mmCIF file with all atom_site columns, C-alpha atoms in Angstrom:
data_model
loop_
_atom_site.group_PDB
_atom_site.id
_atom_site.type_symbol
_atom_site.label_atom_id
_atom_site.label_alt_id
_atom_site.label_comp_id
_atom_site.label_asym_id
_atom_site.label_entity_id
_atom_site.label_seq_id
_atom_site.pdbx_PDB_ins_code
_atom_site.Cartn_x
_atom_site.Cartn_y
_atom_site.Cartn_z
_atom_site.occupancy
_atom_site.B_iso_or_equiv
_atom_site.pdbx_formal_charge
_atom_site.auth_seq_id
_atom_site.auth_comp_id
_atom_site.auth_asym_id
_atom_site.auth_atom_id
_atom_site.pdbx_PDB_model_num
ATOM 1   C CA . MET A 1 1   ? 21.909  105.810 -17.276 1.00 0.00 ? 1   MET A CA 1
ATOM 2   C CA . GLU A 1 2   ? 21.211  102.687 -19.153 1.00 0.00 ? 2   GLU A CA 1
ATOM 3   C CA . ALA A 1 3   ? 19.173  99.964  -17.488 1.00 0.00 ? 3   ALA A CA 1
ATOM 4   C CA . THR A 1 4   ? 20.840  96.667  -17.170 1.00 0.00 ? 4   THR A CA 1
ATOM 5   C CA . ALA A 1 5   ? 18.626  93.712  -18.009 1.00 0.00 ? 5   ALA A CA 1
ATOM 6   C CA . THR A 1 6   ? 18.823  90.832  -15.576 1.00 0.00 ? 6   THR A CA 1
ATOM 7   C CA . THR A 1 7   ? 18.221  87.414  -17.036 1.00 0.00 ? 7   THR A CA 1
ATOM 8   C CA . LEU A 1 8   ? 16.641  84.863  -14.674 1.00 0.00 ? 8   LEU A CA 1
ATOM 9   C CA . SER A 1 9   ? 17.132  81.189  -15.454 1.00 0.00 ? 9   SER A CA 1
ATOM 10  C CA . PHE A 1 10  ? 15.027  78.334  -14.045 1.00 0.00 ? 10  PHE A CA 1
ATOM 11  C CA . THR A 1 11  ? 15.932  74.642  -14.111 1.00 0.00 ? 11  THR A CA 1
ATOM 12  C CA . LEU A 1 12  ? 12.952  72.366  -14.523 1.00 0.00 ? 12  LEU A CA 1
ATOM 13  C CA . PRO A 1 13  ? 13.042  68.981  -12.770 1.00 0.00 ? 13  PRO A CA 1
ATOM 14  C CA . SER A 1 14  ? 13.830  66.014  -14.992 1.00 0.00 ? 14  SER A CA 1
ATOM 15  C CA . THR A 1 15  ? 10.934  63.810  -16.012 1.00 0.00 ? 15  THR A CA 1
ATOM 16  C CA . LYS A 1 16  ? 13.135  60.715  -16.022 1.00 0.00 ? 16  LYS A CA 1
ATOM 17  C CA . THR A 1 17  ? 12.572  58.318  -13.203 1.00 0.00 ? 17  THR A CA 1
ATOM 18  C CA . GLN A 1 18  ? 15.488  58.226  -10.900 1.00 0.00 ? 18  GLN A CA 1
ATOM 19  C CA . SER A 1 19  ? 16.579  54.766  -9.803  1.00 0.00 ? 19  SER A CA 1
ATOM 20  C CA . PHE A 1 20  ? 17.769  54.026  -6.351  1.00 0.00 ? 20  PHE A CA 1
ATOM 21  C CA . GLN A 1 21  ? 19.783  50.946  -5.382  1.00 0.00 ? 21  GLN A CA 1
ATOM 22  C CA . THR A 1 22  ? 19.150  49.462  -1.974  1.00 0.00 ? 22  THR A CA 1
ATOM 23  C CA . LEU A 1 23  ? 22.246  48.267  -0.272  1.00 0.00 ? 23  LEU A CA 1
ATOM 24  C CA . HIS A 1 24  ? 21.976  45.030  1.694   1.00 0.00 ? 24  HIS A CA 1
ATOM 25  C CA . ARG A 1 25  ? 24.257  43.743  4.365   1.00 0.00 ? 25  ARG A CA 1
ATOM 26  C CA . PRO A 1 26  ? 26.121  40.609  3.209   1.00 0.00 ? 26  PRO A CA 1
ATOM 27  C CA . ILE A 1 27  ? 24.372  37.428  4.385   1.00 0.00 ? 27  ILE A CA 1
ATOM 28  C CA . ASN A 1 28  ? 26.357  35.125  6.619   1.00 0.00 ? 28  ASN A CA 1
ATOM 29  C CA . PRO A 1 29  ? 25.683  31.588  5.331   1.00 0.00 ? 29  PRO A CA 1
ATOM 30  C CA . PHE A 1 30  ? 26.305  30.157  8.804   1.00 0.00 ? 30  PHE A CA 1
ATOM 31  C CA . ASN A 1 31  ? 23.483  32.092  10.432  1.00 0.00 ? 31  ASN A CA 1
ATOM 32  C CA . LYS A 1 32  ? 19.929  30.759  10.424  1.00 0.00 ? 32  LYS A CA 1
ATOM 33  C CA . PRO A 1 33  ? 17.371  33.067  8.807   1.00 0.00 ? 33  PRO A CA 1
ATOM 34  C CA . ILE A 1 34  ? 15.274  34.975  11.287  1.00 0.00 ? 34  ILE A CA 1
ATOM 35  C CA . SER A 1 35  ? 11.571  34.842  10.662  1.00 0.00 ? 35  SER A CA 1
ATOM 36  C CA . THR A 1 36  ? 9.740   38.127  10.889  1.00 0.00 ? 36  THR A CA 1
ATOM 37  C CA . PHE A 1 37  ? 6.633   36.333  12.113  1.00 0.00 ? 37  PHE A CA 1
ATOM 38  C CA . LYS A 1 38  ? 6.338   34.906  15.571  1.00 0.00 ? 38  LYS A CA 1
ATOM 39  C CA . THR A 1 39  ? 5.002   31.399  15.798  1.00 0.00 ? 39  THR A CA 1
ATOM 40  C CA . GLN A 1 40  ? 1.819   31.324  17.767  1.00 0.00 ? 40  GLN A CA 1
ATOM 41  C CA . ARG A 1 41  ? 1.648   28.505  20.266  1.00 0.00 ? 41  ARG A CA 1
ATOM 42  C CA . ARG A 1 42  ? -1.550  26.581  20.611  1.00 0.00 ? 42  ARG A CA 1
ATOM 43  C CA . HIS A 1 43  ? -2.937  26.329  24.072  1.00 0.00 ? 43  HIS A CA 1
ATOM 44  C CA . ARG A 1 44  ? -3.252  22.765  25.292  1.00 0.00 ? 44  ARG A CA 1
ATOM 45  C CA . PHE A 1 45  ? -5.064  21.339  28.263  1.00 0.00 ? 45  PHE A CA 1
ATOM 46  C CA . PRO A 1 46  ? -2.991  18.324  29.386  1.00 0.00 ? 46  PRO A CA 1
ATOM 47  C CA . THR A 1 47  ? -4.917  17.903  32.602  1.00 0.00 ? 47  THR A CA 1
ATOM 48  C CA . ILE A 1 48  ? -8.313  17.471  30.910  1.00 0.00 ? 48  ILE A CA 1
ATOM 49  C CA . THR A 1 49  ? -6.910  15.264  28.137  1.00 0.00 ? 49  THR A CA 1
ATOM 50  C CA . ALA A 1 50  ? -5.114  13.057  30.642  1.00 0.00 ? 50  ALA A CA 1
ATOM 51  C CA . ALA A 1 51  ? -8.262  12.713  32.738  1.00 0.00 ? 51  ALA A CA 1
ATOM 52  C CA . ILE A 1 52  ? -10.343 11.615  29.734  1.00 0.00 ? 52  ILE A CA 1
ATOM 53  C CA . SER A 1 53  ? -7.653  9.182   28.605  1.00 0.00 ? 53  SER A CA 1
ATOM 54  C CA . ARG A 1 54  ? -7.328  7.761   32.123  1.00 0.00 ? 54  ARG A CA 1
ATOM 55  C CA . GLY A 1 55  ? -11.072 7.271   32.317  1.00 0.00 ? 55  GLY A CA 1
ATOM 56  C CA . LYS A 1 56  ? -11.158 5.312   29.059  1.00 0.00 ? 56  LYS A CA 1
ATOM 57  C CA . LYS A 1 57  ? -8.266  3.127   30.181  1.00 0.00 ? 57  LYS A CA 1
ATOM 58  C CA . GLU A 1 58  ? -9.941  2.310   33.479  1.00 0.00 ? 58  GLU A CA 1
ATOM 59  C CA . GLU A 1 59  ? -13.159 1.514   31.637  1.00 0.00 ? 59  GLU A CA 1
ATOM 60  C CA . THR A 1 60  ? -11.299 -0.913  29.354  1.00 0.00 ? 60  THR A CA 1
ATOM 61  C CA . VAL A 1 61  ? -9.653  -2.657  32.306  1.00 0.00 ? 61  VAL A CA 1
ATOM 62  C CA . ASP A 1 62  ? -13.027 -3.019  34.043  1.00 0.00 ? 62  ASP A CA 1
ATOM 63  C CA . THR A 1 63  ? -14.567 -4.454  30.867  1.00 0.00 ? 63  THR A CA 1
ATOM 64  C CA . VAL A 1 64  ? -11.841 -7.097  30.635  1.00 0.00 ? 64  VAL A CA 1
ATOM 65  C CA . ARG A 1 65  ? -12.302 -8.023  34.289  1.00 0.00 ? 65  ARG A CA 1
ATOM 66  C CA . GLN A 1 66  ? -16.026 -8.430  33.761  1.00 0.00 ? 66  GLN A CA 1
ATOM 67  C CA . GLN A 1 67  ? -15.407 -10.731 30.815  1.00 0.00 ? 67  GLN A CA 1
ATOM 68  C CA . LEU A 1 68  ? -13.117 -12.882 32.955  1.00 0.00 ? 68  LEU A CA 1
ATOM 69  C CA . GLU A 1 69  ? -16.054 -13.782 35.174  1.00 0.00 ? 69  GLU A CA 1
ATOM 70  C CA . ASN A 1 70  ? -17.306 -17.284 34.273  1.00 0.00 ? 70  ASN A CA 1
ATOM 71  C CA . CYS A 1 71  ? -14.679 -17.382 31.531  1.00 0.00 ? 71  CYS A CA 1
ATOM 72  C CA . TYR A 1 72  ? -13.322 -20.807 30.586  1.00 0.00 ? 72  TYR A CA 1
ATOM 73  C CA . LEU A 1 73  ? -10.784 -19.767 27.965  1.00 0.00 ? 73  LEU A CA 1
ATOM 74  C CA . LEU A 1 74  ? -9.059  -16.547 26.923  1.00 0.00 ? 74  LEU A CA 1
ATOM 75  C CA . ALA A 1 75  ? -7.337  -16.440 23.538  1.00 0.00 ? 75  ALA A CA 1
ATOM 76  C CA . GLY A 1 76  ? -5.393  -13.822 21.619  1.00 0.00 ? 76  GLY A CA 1
ATOM 77  C CA . ILE A 1 77  ? -5.702  -13.397 17.852  1.00 0.00 ? 77  ILE A CA 1
ATOM 78  C CA . ASN A 1 78  ? -3.311  -11.437 15.636  1.00 0.00 ? 78  ASN A CA 1
ATOM 79  C CA . TYR A 1 79  ? -5.544  -8.864  13.969  1.00 0.00 ? 79  TYR A CA 1
ATOM 80  C CA . LYS A 1 80  ? -2.912  -6.874  12.065  1.00 0.00 ? 80  LYS A CA 1
ATOM 81  C CA . GLY A 1 81  ? -4.336  -6.012  8.644   1.00 0.00 ? 81  GLY A CA 1
ATOM 82  C CA . PHE A 1 82  ? -7.956  -6.682  9.615   1.00 0.00 ? 82  PHE A CA 1
ATOM 83  C CA . THR A 1 83  ? -10.492 -4.359  8.006   1.00 0.00 ? 83  THR A CA 1
ATOM 84  C CA . VAL A 1 84  ? -13.565 -2.948  9.715   1.00 0.00 ? 84  VAL A CA 1
ATOM 85  C CA . LYS A 1 85  ? -15.756 -5.020  7.413   1.00 0.00 ? 85  LYS A CA 1
ATOM 86  C CA . GLN A 1 86  ? -13.924 -8.213  8.365   1.00 0.00 ? 86  GLN A CA 1
ATOM 87  C CA . PHE A 1 87  ? -14.411 -7.421  12.061  1.00 0.00 ? 87  PHE A CA 1
ATOM 88  C CA . GLN A 1 88  ? -18.114 -6.961  11.541  1.00 0.00 ? 88  GLN A CA 1
ATOM 89  C CA . GLU A 1 89  ? -18.397 -10.217 9.641   1.00 0.00 ? 89  GLU A CA 1
ATOM 90  C CA . LEU A 1 90  ? -16.364 -12.062 12.268  1.00 0.00 ? 90  LEU A CA 1
ATOM 91  C CA . ARG A 1 91  ? -18.550 -10.852 15.127  1.00 0.00 ? 91  ARG A CA 1
ATOM 92  C CA . LYS A 1 92  ? -21.614 -12.175 13.323  1.00 0.00 ? 92  LYS A CA 1
ATOM 93  C CA . THR A 1 93  ? -20.105 -15.649 12.988  1.00 0.00 ? 93  THR A CA 1
ATOM 94  C CA . LEU A 1 94  ? -19.181 -16.026 16.663  1.00 0.00 ? 94  LEU A CA 1
ATOM 95  C CA . PRO A 1 95  ? -21.620 -17.765 19.036  1.00 0.00 ? 95  PRO A CA 1
ATOM 96  C CA . GLU A 1 96  ? -23.267 -15.897 21.903  1.00 0.00 ? 96  GLU A CA 1
ATOM 97  C CA . THR A 1 97  ? -21.027 -17.744 24.358  1.00 0.00 ? 97  THR A CA 1
ATOM 98  C CA . THR A 1 98  ? -17.975 -15.811 23.123  1.00 0.00 ? 98  THR A CA 1
ATOM 99  C CA . THR A 1 99  ? -16.997 -12.139 23.216  1.00 0.00 ? 99  THR A CA 1
ATOM 100 C CA . LEU A 1 100 ? -14.468 -10.376 20.992  1.00 0.00 ? 100 LEU A CA 1
ATOM 101 C CA . ILE A 1 101 ? -12.717 -7.312  22.420  1.00 0.00 ? 101 ILE A CA 1
ATOM 102 C CA . VAL A 1 102 ? -10.098 -4.999  20.906  1.00 0.00 ? 102 VAL A CA 1
ATOM 103 C CA . ALA A 1 103 ? -7.851  -3.592  23.648  1.00 0.00 ? 103 ALA A CA 1
ATOM 104 C CA . LYS A 1 104 ? -4.216  -2.680  24.188  1.00 0.00 ? 104 LYS A CA 1
ATOM 105 C CA . ASN A 1 105 ? -1.948  -5.384  25.570  1.00 0.00 ? 105 ASN A CA 1
ATOM 106 C CA . THR A 1 106 ? -0.941  -3.259  28.561  1.00 0.00 ? 106 THR A CA 1
ATOM 107 C CA . LEU A 1 107 ? -4.546  -2.683  29.630  1.00 0.00 ? 107 LEU A CA 1
ATOM 108 C CA . VAL A 1 108 ? -5.497  -6.338  29.201  1.00 0.00 ? 108 VAL A CA 1
ATOM 109 C CA . TYR A 1 109 ? -2.522  -7.521  31.227  1.00 0.00 ? 109 TYR A CA 1
ATOM 110 C CA . LYS A 1 110 ? -3.345  -5.017  33.946  1.00 0.00 ? 110 LYS A CA 1
ATOM 111 C CA . ALA A 1 111 ? -6.697  -6.772  34.330  1.00 0.00 ? 111 ALA A CA 1
ATOM 112 C CA . LEU A 1 112 ? -5.037  -10.206 34.303  1.00 0.00 ? 112 LEU A CA 1
ATOM 113 C CA . GLU A 1 113 ? -2.364  -9.506  36.893  1.00 0.00 ? 113 GLU A CA 1
ATOM 114 C CA . GLY A 1 114 ? -2.776  -11.469 40.102  1.00 0.00 ? 114 GLY A CA 1
ATOM 115 C CA . THR A 1 115 ? -5.210  -13.961 38.546  1.00 0.00 ? 115 THR A CA 1
ATOM 116 C CA . GLN A 1 116 ? -4.887  -17.372 36.939  1.00 0.00 ? 116 GLN A CA 1
ATOM 117 C CA . TRP A 1 117 ? -4.986  -15.592 33.586  1.00 0.00 ? 117 TRP A CA 1
ATOM 118 C CA . GLU A 1 118 ? -1.682  -13.764 34.014  1.00 0.00 ? 118 GLU A CA 1
ATOM 119 C CA . THR A 1 119 ? 0.056   -16.717 32.339  1.00 0.00 ? 119 THR A CA 1
ATOM 120 C CA . MET A 1 120 ? -1.203  -15.013 29.157  1.00 0.00 ? 120 MET A CA 1
ATOM 121 C CA . LYS A 1 121 ? 1.847   -12.722 29.346  1.00 0.00 ? 121 LYS A CA 1
ATOM 122 C CA . PRO A 1 122 ? 3.671   -14.273 26.321  1.00 0.00 ? 122 PRO A CA 1
ATOM 123 C CA . CYS A 1 123 ? 0.859   -12.892 24.127  1.00 0.00 ? 123 CYS A CA 1
ATOM 124 C CA . MET A 1 124 ? 1.409   -9.315  25.265  1.00 0.00 ? 124 MET A CA 1
ATOM 125 C CA . LYS A 1 125 ? 3.150   -8.187  22.094  1.00 0.00 ? 125 LYS A CA 1
ATOM 126 C CA . GLY A 1 126 ? 2.055   -7.201  18.629  1.00 0.00 ? 126 GLY A CA 1
ATOM 127 C CA . MET A 1 127 ? -1.565  -6.410  17.758  1.00 0.00 ? 127 MET A CA 1
ATOM 128 C CA . ASN A 1 128 ? -4.123  -8.651  19.463  1.00 0.00 ? 128 ASN A CA 1
ATOM 129 C CA . VAL A 1 129 ? -7.864  -8.971  19.589  1.00 0.00 ? 129 VAL A CA 1
ATOM 130 C CA . TRP A 1 130 ? -9.080  -10.958 22.587  1.00 0.00 ? 130 TRP A CA 1
ATOM 131 C CA . LEU A 1 131 ? -11.558 -13.828 22.511  1.00 0.00 ? 131 LEU A CA 1
ATOM 132 C CA . PHE A 1 132 ? -13.367 -14.633 25.775  1.00 0.00 ? 132 PHE A CA 1
ATOM 133 C CA . VAL A 1 133 ? -15.089 -18.033 25.860  1.00 0.00 ? 133 VAL A CA 1
ATOM 134 C CA . HIS A 1 134 ? -17.904 -18.472 28.381  1.00 0.00 ? 134 HIS A CA 1
ATOM 135 C CA . THR A 1 135 ? -18.701 -22.119 27.811  1.00 0.00 ? 135 THR A CA 1
ATOM 136 C CA . GLU A 1 136 ? -17.148 -25.480 28.581  1.00 0.00 ? 136 GLU A CA 1
ATOM 137 C CA . GLU A 1 137 ? -17.534 -26.461 24.942  1.00 0.00 ? 137 GLU A CA 1
ATOM 138 C CA . ILE A 1 138 ? -14.150 -25.085 23.919  1.00 0.00 ? 138 ILE A CA 1
ATOM 139 C CA . PRO A 1 139 ? -13.830 -26.678 20.444  1.00 0.00 ? 139 PRO A CA 1
ATOM 140 C CA . SER A 1 140 ? -17.230 -25.415 19.294  1.00 0.00 ? 140 SER A CA 1
ATOM 141 C CA . ALA A 1 141 ? -16.348 -21.913 20.530  1.00 0.00 ? 141 ALA A CA 1
ATOM 142 C CA . ILE A 1 142 ? -13.035 -21.842 18.638  1.00 0.00 ? 142 ILE A CA 1
ATOM 143 C CA . LYS A 1 143 ? -14.230 -23.443 15.417  1.00 0.00 ? 143 LYS A CA 1
ATOM 144 C CA . PRO A 1 144 ? -16.139 -20.395 14.036  1.00 0.00 ? 144 PRO A CA 1
ATOM 145 C CA . TYR A 1 145 ? -12.949 -18.359 13.906  1.00 0.00 ? 145 TYR A CA 1
ATOM 146 C CA . ARG A 1 146 ? -11.045 -21.218 12.286  1.00 0.00 ? 146 ARG A CA 1
ATOM 147 C CA . ASP A 1 147 ? -13.719 -21.415 9.586   1.00 0.00 ? 147 ASP A CA 1
ATOM 148 C CA . PHE A 1 148 ? -13.640 -17.636 9.120   1.00 0.00 ? 148 PHE A CA 1
ATOM 149 C CA . GLN A 1 149 ? -9.850  -17.693 8.911   1.00 0.00 ? 149 GLN A CA 1
ATOM 150 C CA . LYS A 1 150 ? -9.874  -20.309 6.152   1.00 0.00 ? 150 LYS A CA 1
ATOM 151 C CA . GLU A 1 151 ? -12.698 -18.656 4.232   1.00 0.00 ? 151 GLU A CA 1
ATOM 152 C CA . LYS A 1 152 ? -11.009 -15.234 4.197   1.00 0.00 ? 152 LYS A CA 1
ATOM 153 C CA . LYS A 1 153 ? -7.523  -16.717 3.727   1.00 0.00 ? 153 LYS A CA 1
ATOM 154 C CA . LEU A 1 154 ? -6.152  -15.065 6.853   1.00 0.00 ? 154 LEU A CA 1
ATOM 155 C CA . GLU A 1 155 ? -3.280  -17.453 7.477   1.00 0.00 ? 155 GLU A CA 1
ATOM 156 C CA . ASP A 1 156 ? -1.207  -14.742 9.164   1.00 0.00 ? 156 ASP A CA 1
ATOM 157 C CA . ASN A 1 157 ? -4.035  -13.847 11.551  1.00 0.00 ? 157 ASN A CA 1
ATOM 158 C CA . ASP A 1 158 ? -3.674  -16.911 13.721  1.00 0.00 ? 158 ASP A CA 1
ATOM 159 C CA . PHE A 1 159 ? -4.138  -17.467 17.450  1.00 0.00 ? 159 PHE A CA 1
ATOM 160 C CA . THR A 1 160 ? -1.182  -16.028 19.356  1.00 0.00 ? 160 THR A CA 1
ATOM 161 C CA . GLY A 1 161 ? -1.942  -18.136 22.408  1.00 0.00 ? 161 GLY A CA 1
ATOM 162 C CA . ALA A 1 162 ? -4.553  -18.974 25.016  1.00 0.00 ? 162 ALA A CA 1
ATOM 163 C CA . VAL A 1 163 ? -5.008  -19.746 28.689  1.00 0.00 ? 163 VAL A CA 1
ATOM 164 C CA . PHE A 1 164 ? -7.178  -22.651 29.762  1.00 0.00 ? 164 PHE A CA 1
ATOM 165 C CA . GLU A 1 165 ? -7.440  -23.794 33.388  1.00 0.00 ? 165 GLU A CA 1
ATOM 166 C CA . GLY A 1 166 ? -4.468  -21.574 34.285  1.00 0.00 ? 166 GLY A CA 1
ATOM 167 C CA . LYS A 1 167 ? -2.180  -23.113 31.673  1.00 0.00 ? 167 LYS A CA 1
ATOM 168 C CA . PHE A 1 168 ? -0.786  -21.238 28.700  1.00 0.00 ? 168 PHE A CA 1
ATOM 169 C CA . TYR A 1 169 ? -1.086  -22.803 25.255  1.00 0.00 ? 169 TYR A CA 1
ATOM 170 C CA . GLY A 1 170 ? 1.119   -21.405 22.511  1.00 0.00 ? 170 GLY A CA 1
ATOM 171 C CA . PRO A 1 171 ? 0.210   -21.392 18.805  1.00 0.00 ? 171 PRO A CA 1
ATOM 172 C CA . ASP A 1 172 ? 1.892   -24.777 18.334  1.00 0.00 ? 172 ASP A CA 1
ATOM 173 C CA . GLU A 1 173 ? -0.207  -26.296 21.148  1.00 0.00 ? 173 GLU A CA 1
ATOM 174 C CA . PHE A 1 174 ? -3.542  -24.864 20.069  1.00 0.00 ? 174 PHE A CA 1
ATOM 175 C CA . LYS A 1 175 ? -4.549  -28.126 18.426  1.00 0.00 ? 175 LYS A CA 1
ATOM 176 C CA . LYS A 1 176 ? -4.946  -29.650 21.883  1.00 0.00 ? 176 LYS A CA 1
ATOM 177 C CA . LEU A 1 177 ? -7.670  -27.128 22.709  1.00 0.00 ? 177 LEU A CA 1
ATOM 178 C CA . GLU A 1 178 ? -9.440  -27.668 19.405  1.00 0.00 ? 178 GLU A CA 1
ATOM 179 C CA . THR A 1 179 ? -9.606  -31.425 19.959  1.00 0.00 ? 179 THR A CA 1
ATOM 180 C CA . LEU A 1 180 ? -10.879 -31.435 23.540  1.00 0.00 ? 180 LEU A CA 1
ATOM 181 C CA . PRO A 1 181 ? -13.776 -33.896 23.971  1.00 0.00 ? 181 PRO A CA 1
ATOM 182 C CA . THR A 1 182 ? -17.254 -32.417 23.835  1.00 0.00 ? 182 THR A CA 1
ATOM 183 C CA . ARG A 1 183 ? -19.893 -33.029 26.482  1.00 0.00 ? 183 ARG A CA 1
ATOM 184 C CA . ALA A 1 184 ? -21.579 -35.607 24.252  1.00 0.00 ? 184 ALA A CA 1
ATOM 185 C CA . GLU A 1 185 ? -18.298 -37.473 23.761  1.00 0.00 ? 185 GLU A CA 1
ATOM 186 C CA . ILE A 1 186 ? -17.623 -37.508 27.493  1.00 0.00 ? 186 ILE A CA 1
ATOM 187 C CA . TYR A 1 187 ? -21.159 -38.707 28.123  1.00 0.00 ? 187 TYR A CA 1
ATOM 188 C CA . ALA A 1 188 ? -20.650 -41.558 25.656  1.00 0.00 ? 188 ALA A CA 1
ATOM 189 C CA . THR A 1 189 ? -17.347 -42.433 27.310  1.00 0.00 ? 189 THR A CA 1
ATOM 190 C CA . LEU A 1 190 ? -19.058 -42.606 30.705  1.00 0.00 ? 190 LEU A CA 1
ATOM 191 C CA . LEU A 1 191 ? -21.820 -44.878 29.456  1.00 0.00 ? 191 LEU A CA 1
ATOM 192 C CA . GLY A 1 192 ? -19.295 -47.095 27.761  1.00 0.00 ? 192 GLY A CA 1
ATOM 193 C CA . SER A 1 193 ? -17.140 -47.397 30.865  1.00 0.00 ? 193 SER A CA 1
ATOM 194 C CA . LEU A 1 194 ? -20.152 -48.254 33.054  1.00 0.00 ? 194 LEU A CA 1
ATOM 195 C CA . LYS A 1 195 ? -21.002 -51.144 30.751  1.00 0.00 ? 195 LYS A CA 1
ATOM 196 C CA . SER A 1 196 ? -17.390 -52.289 30.488  1.00 0.00 ? 196 SER A CA 1
ATOM 197 C CA . PRO A 1 197 ? -15.172 -54.132 32.962  1.00 0.00 ? 197 PRO A CA 1
ATOM 198 C CA . ALA A 1 198 ? -13.934 -52.313 36.042  1.00 0.00 ? 198 ALA A CA 1
ATOM 199 C CA . SER A 1 199 ? -10.573 -51.568 34.390  1.00 0.00 ? 199 SER A CA 1
ATOM 200 C CA . ALA A 1 200 ? -12.301 -49.311 31.837  1.00 0.00 ? 200 ALA A CA 1
ATOM 201 C CA . LEU A 1 201 ? -14.037 -47.381 34.604  1.00 0.00 ? 201 LEU A CA 1
ATOM 202 C CA . VAL A 1 202 ? -10.722 -46.965 36.420  1.00 0.00 ? 202 VAL A CA 1
ATOM 203 C CA . GLY A 1 203 ? -9.237  -45.575 33.209  1.00 0.00 ? 203 GLY A CA 1
ATOM 204 C CA . THR A 1 204 ? -12.038 -43.018 32.990  1.00 0.00 ? 204 THR A CA 1
ATOM 205 C CA . LEU A 1 205 ? -11.532 -41.961 36.594  1.00 0.00 ? 205 LEU A CA 1
ATOM 206 C CA . GLN A 1 206 ? -7.821  -41.431 35.945  1.00 0.00 ? 206 GLN A CA 1
ATOM 207 C CA . ALA A 1 207 ? -8.567  -38.916 33.203  1.00 0.00 ? 207 ALA A CA 1
ATOM 208 C CA . PRO A 1 208 ? -7.710  -35.214 33.690  1.00 0.00 ? 208 PRO A CA 1
ATOM 209 C CA . ALA A 1 209 ? -9.705  -33.377 36.350  1.00 0.00 ? 209 ALA A CA 1
ATOM 210 C CA . ARG A 1 210 ? -11.750 -31.384 33.833  1.00 0.00 ? 210 ARG A CA 1
ATOM 211 C CA . GLU A 1 211 ? -12.873 -34.482 31.953  1.00 0.00 ? 211 GLU A CA 1
ATOM 212 C CA . LEU A 1 212 ? -13.723 -36.281 35.193  1.00 0.00 ? 212 LEU A CA 1
ATOM 213 C CA . VAL A 1 213 ? -15.835 -33.370 36.420  1.00 0.00 ? 213 VAL A CA 1
ATOM 214 C CA . MET A 1 214 ? -17.704 -33.213 33.135  1.00 0.00 ? 214 MET A CA 1
ATOM 215 C CA . VAL A 1 215 ? -18.249 -36.969 33.238  1.00 0.00 ? 215 VAL A CA 1
ATOM 216 C CA . LEU A 1 216 ? -19.742 -36.760 36.712  1.00 0.00 ? 216 LEU A CA 1
ATOM 217 C CA . LYS A 1 217 ? -21.937 -33.803 35.733  1.00 0.00 ? 217 LYS A CA 1
ATOM 218 C CA . ALA A 1 218 ? -23.189 -35.671 32.708  1.00 0.00 ? 218 ALA A CA 1
ATOM 219 C CA . TYR A 1 219 ? -23.963 -38.747 34.822  1.00 0.00 ? 219 TYR A CA 1
ATOM 220 C CA . VAL A 1 220 ? -25.796 -36.689 37.448  1.00 0.00 ? 220 VAL A CA 1
ATOM 221 C CA . LYS A 1 221 ? -27.805 -34.986 34.744  1.00 0.00 ? 221 LYS A CA 1
ATOM 222 C CA . LYS A 1 222 ? -28.720 -38.348 33.261  1.00 0.00 ? 222 LYS A CA 1
ATOM 223 C CA . LEU A 1 223 ? -29.965 -39.601 36.637  1.00 0.00 ? 223 LEU A CA 1
ATOM 224 C CA . GLU A 1 224 ? -32.025 -36.432 37.159  1.00 0.00 ? 224 GLU A CA 1
ATOM 225 C CA . GLU A 1 225 ? -33.644 -36.796 33.746  1.00 0.00 ? 225 GLU A CA 1
ATOM 226 C CA . GLU A 1 226 ? -34.517 -40.424 34.465  1.00 0.00 ? 226 GLU A CA 1
ATOM 227 C CA . GLN A 1 227 ? -36.062 -39.475 37.828  1.00 0.00 ? 227 GLN A CA 1
ATOM 228 C CA . GLU A 1 228 ? -38.118 -36.706 36.238  1.00 0.00 ? 228 GLU A CA 1
ATOM 229 C CA . ALA A 1 229 ? -39.323 -39.060 33.541  1.00 0.00 ? 229 ALA A CA 1
ATOM 230 C CA . ALA A 1 230 ? -40.300 -41.672 36.133  1.00 0.00 ? 230 ALA A CA 1
ATOM 231 C CA . ALA A 1 231 ? -42.153 -39.080 38.240  1.00 0.00 ? 231 ALA A CA 1
ATOM 232 C CA . ALA A 1 232 ? -44.037 -37.817 35.194  1.00 0.00 ? 232 ALA A CA 1
ATOM 233 C CA . ALA A 1 233 ? -45.058 -41.348 34.255  1.00 0.00 ? 233 ALA A CA 1
ATOM 234 C CA . GLN A 1 234 ? -46.655 -41.861 37.703  1.00 0.00 ? 234 GLN A CA 1
#
């Protein structure tokens, strides 16, 4: 018998890189894309934040109320556009009898409600800085800001209004406050009226209550000084 030769064949794998095409589902243009990452929410503490904010607000209201004690005039100034440097320079120019405070209108009005100062309400808009005057010499207390305003050319940063003796003075009436008689002028008026006919004295007595009170104070002070001088001479 003859042997039959069996031929075995092997197929080697191809060395060519096979390419595969990934099939994608058609995108619906009306659907919003879904992010694969979940947005992490930040934890907030509204209770603590609110408590701190409330504390600062109450502190501001208390500060305003303290400034109203022995206050003769309260004025608002438009401070929009002011720089920190300008604020620092302004504070240096103001006399010790005045205080400048930056506070929100709502907090200031909360301190004014129920007092003679609540007539300041027309000023409760825009950006204001508040000037508290603790002296009867109103013109001399206002003048430093007027000088600063002219020097720095801050025409737009004018007084928005003021309250004096319970009456509100708008920007167009501010000149009346700036031209109030000083103590020295009232003192001179008193001396002049005492040396003049009775009609002049009557005219002085018919002046506004504030001027009359200052006249009487000046006269009393003059008498006290004369008595002290006479006692010292003895």
